PDB file of C-alpha atoms in Angstrom:
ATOM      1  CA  UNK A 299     -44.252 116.969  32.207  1.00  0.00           C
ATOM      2  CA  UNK A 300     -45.165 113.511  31.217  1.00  0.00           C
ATOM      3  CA  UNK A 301     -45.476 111.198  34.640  1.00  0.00           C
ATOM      4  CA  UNK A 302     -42.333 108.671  35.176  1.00  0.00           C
ATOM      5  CA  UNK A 303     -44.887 105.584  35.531  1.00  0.00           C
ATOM      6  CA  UNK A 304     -48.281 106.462  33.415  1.00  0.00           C
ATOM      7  CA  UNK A 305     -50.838 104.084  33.492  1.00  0.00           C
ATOM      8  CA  UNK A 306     -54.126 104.376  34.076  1.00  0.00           C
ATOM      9  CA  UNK A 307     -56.861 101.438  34.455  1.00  0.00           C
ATOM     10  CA  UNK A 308     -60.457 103.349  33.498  1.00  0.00           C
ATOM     11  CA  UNK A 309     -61.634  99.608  32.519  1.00  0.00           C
ATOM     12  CA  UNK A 310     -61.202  98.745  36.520  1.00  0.00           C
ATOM     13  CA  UNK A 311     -64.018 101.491  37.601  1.00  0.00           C
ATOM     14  CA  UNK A 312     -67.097  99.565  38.783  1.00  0.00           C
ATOM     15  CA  UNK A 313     -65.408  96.182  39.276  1.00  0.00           C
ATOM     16  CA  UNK A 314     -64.885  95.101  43.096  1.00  0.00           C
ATOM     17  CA  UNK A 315     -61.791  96.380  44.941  1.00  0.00           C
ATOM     18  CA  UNK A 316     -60.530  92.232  45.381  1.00  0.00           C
ATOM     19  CA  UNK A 317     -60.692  91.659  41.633  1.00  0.00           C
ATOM     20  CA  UNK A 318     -59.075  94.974  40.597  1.00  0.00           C
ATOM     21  CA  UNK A 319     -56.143  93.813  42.812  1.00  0.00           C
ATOM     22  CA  UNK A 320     -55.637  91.039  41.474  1.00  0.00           C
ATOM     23  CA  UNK A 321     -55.783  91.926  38.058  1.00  0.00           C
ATOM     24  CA  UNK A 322     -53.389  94.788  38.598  1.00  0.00           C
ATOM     25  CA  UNK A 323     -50.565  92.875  40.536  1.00  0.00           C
ATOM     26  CA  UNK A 324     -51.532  90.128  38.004  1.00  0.00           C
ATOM     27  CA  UNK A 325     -50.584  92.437  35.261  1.00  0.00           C
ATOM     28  CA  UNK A 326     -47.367  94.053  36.851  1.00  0.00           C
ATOM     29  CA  UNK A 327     -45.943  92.161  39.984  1.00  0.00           C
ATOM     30  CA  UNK A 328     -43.860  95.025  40.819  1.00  0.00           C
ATOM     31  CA  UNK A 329     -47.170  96.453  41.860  1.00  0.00           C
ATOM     32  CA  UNK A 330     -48.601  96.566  44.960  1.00  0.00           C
ATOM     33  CA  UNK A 331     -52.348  97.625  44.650  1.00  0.00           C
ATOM     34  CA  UNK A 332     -54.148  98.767  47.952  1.00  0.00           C
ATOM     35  CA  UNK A 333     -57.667  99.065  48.529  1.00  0.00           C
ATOM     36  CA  UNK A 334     -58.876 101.819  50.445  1.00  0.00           C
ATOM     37  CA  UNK A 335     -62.255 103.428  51.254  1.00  0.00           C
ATOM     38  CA  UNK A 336     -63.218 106.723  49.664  1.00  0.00           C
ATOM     39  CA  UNK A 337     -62.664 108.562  52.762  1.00  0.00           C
ATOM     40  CA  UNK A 338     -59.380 107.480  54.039  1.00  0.00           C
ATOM     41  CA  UNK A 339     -56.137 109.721  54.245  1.00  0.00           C
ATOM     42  CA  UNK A 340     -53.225 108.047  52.696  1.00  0.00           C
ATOM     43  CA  UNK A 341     -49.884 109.803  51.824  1.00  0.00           C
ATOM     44  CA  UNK A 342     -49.531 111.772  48.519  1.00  0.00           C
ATOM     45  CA  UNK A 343     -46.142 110.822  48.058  1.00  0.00           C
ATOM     46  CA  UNK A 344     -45.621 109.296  44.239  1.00  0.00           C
ATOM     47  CA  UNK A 345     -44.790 105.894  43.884  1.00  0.00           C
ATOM     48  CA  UNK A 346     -44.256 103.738  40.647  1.00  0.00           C
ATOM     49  CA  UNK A 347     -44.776 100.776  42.605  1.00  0.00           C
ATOM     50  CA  UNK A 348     -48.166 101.244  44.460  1.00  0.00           C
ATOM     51  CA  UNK A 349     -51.861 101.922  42.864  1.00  0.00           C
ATOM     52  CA  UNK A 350     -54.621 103.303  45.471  1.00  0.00           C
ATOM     53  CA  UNK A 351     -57.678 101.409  44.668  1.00  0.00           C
ATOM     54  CA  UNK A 352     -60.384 103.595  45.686  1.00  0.00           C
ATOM     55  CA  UNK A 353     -63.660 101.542  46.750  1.00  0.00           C
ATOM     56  CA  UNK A 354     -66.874 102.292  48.481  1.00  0.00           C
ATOM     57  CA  UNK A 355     -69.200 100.709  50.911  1.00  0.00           C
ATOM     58  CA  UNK A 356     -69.811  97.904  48.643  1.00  0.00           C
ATOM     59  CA  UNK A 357     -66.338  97.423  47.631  1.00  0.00           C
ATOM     60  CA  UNK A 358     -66.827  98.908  44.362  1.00  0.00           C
ATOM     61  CA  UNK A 359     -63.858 101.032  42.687  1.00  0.00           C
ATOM     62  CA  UNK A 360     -64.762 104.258  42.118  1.00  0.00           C
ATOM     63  CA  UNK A 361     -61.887 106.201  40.651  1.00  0.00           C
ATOM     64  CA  UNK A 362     -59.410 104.878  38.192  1.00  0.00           C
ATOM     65  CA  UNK A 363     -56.761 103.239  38.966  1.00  0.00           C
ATOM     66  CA  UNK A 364     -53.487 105.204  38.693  1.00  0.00           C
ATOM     67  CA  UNK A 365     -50.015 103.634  39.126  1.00  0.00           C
ATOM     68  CA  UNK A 366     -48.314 106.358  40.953  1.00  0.00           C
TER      69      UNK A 366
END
């Protein structure tokens, strides 16, 4: 089953976690794009309106971005 919200942001991998924000909420206002560290819990409930930006030490995203 196709997801309700698909989109995916592979360009964003690499990028710092600040910029990726802004260029997601940039893109879709209805957004709201947290950054988080690699090793923080966070719910696993699915949301059209949020997109976990994964980061590491340096700020850098490390998975892609997924609305959802």
């Amino acid at each position: 089953m196709a997801s309700p919200c698909p989109r995916s942001l592979p360009e964003l991998v690499g990028v710092s976690g600040e910029i990726a924000t802004a260029q997601i909420e940039k893109e879709n206002p209805n957004v709201n794009a947290i950054v988080k560290l690699k090793v923080t819990s966070v719910t696993e409930d699915f949301n059209c309106n949020r997109v976990w930006i994964w980061v590491d030490t340096h700020r850098a995203v490390t998975n892609v971005p997924r609305v959802g």
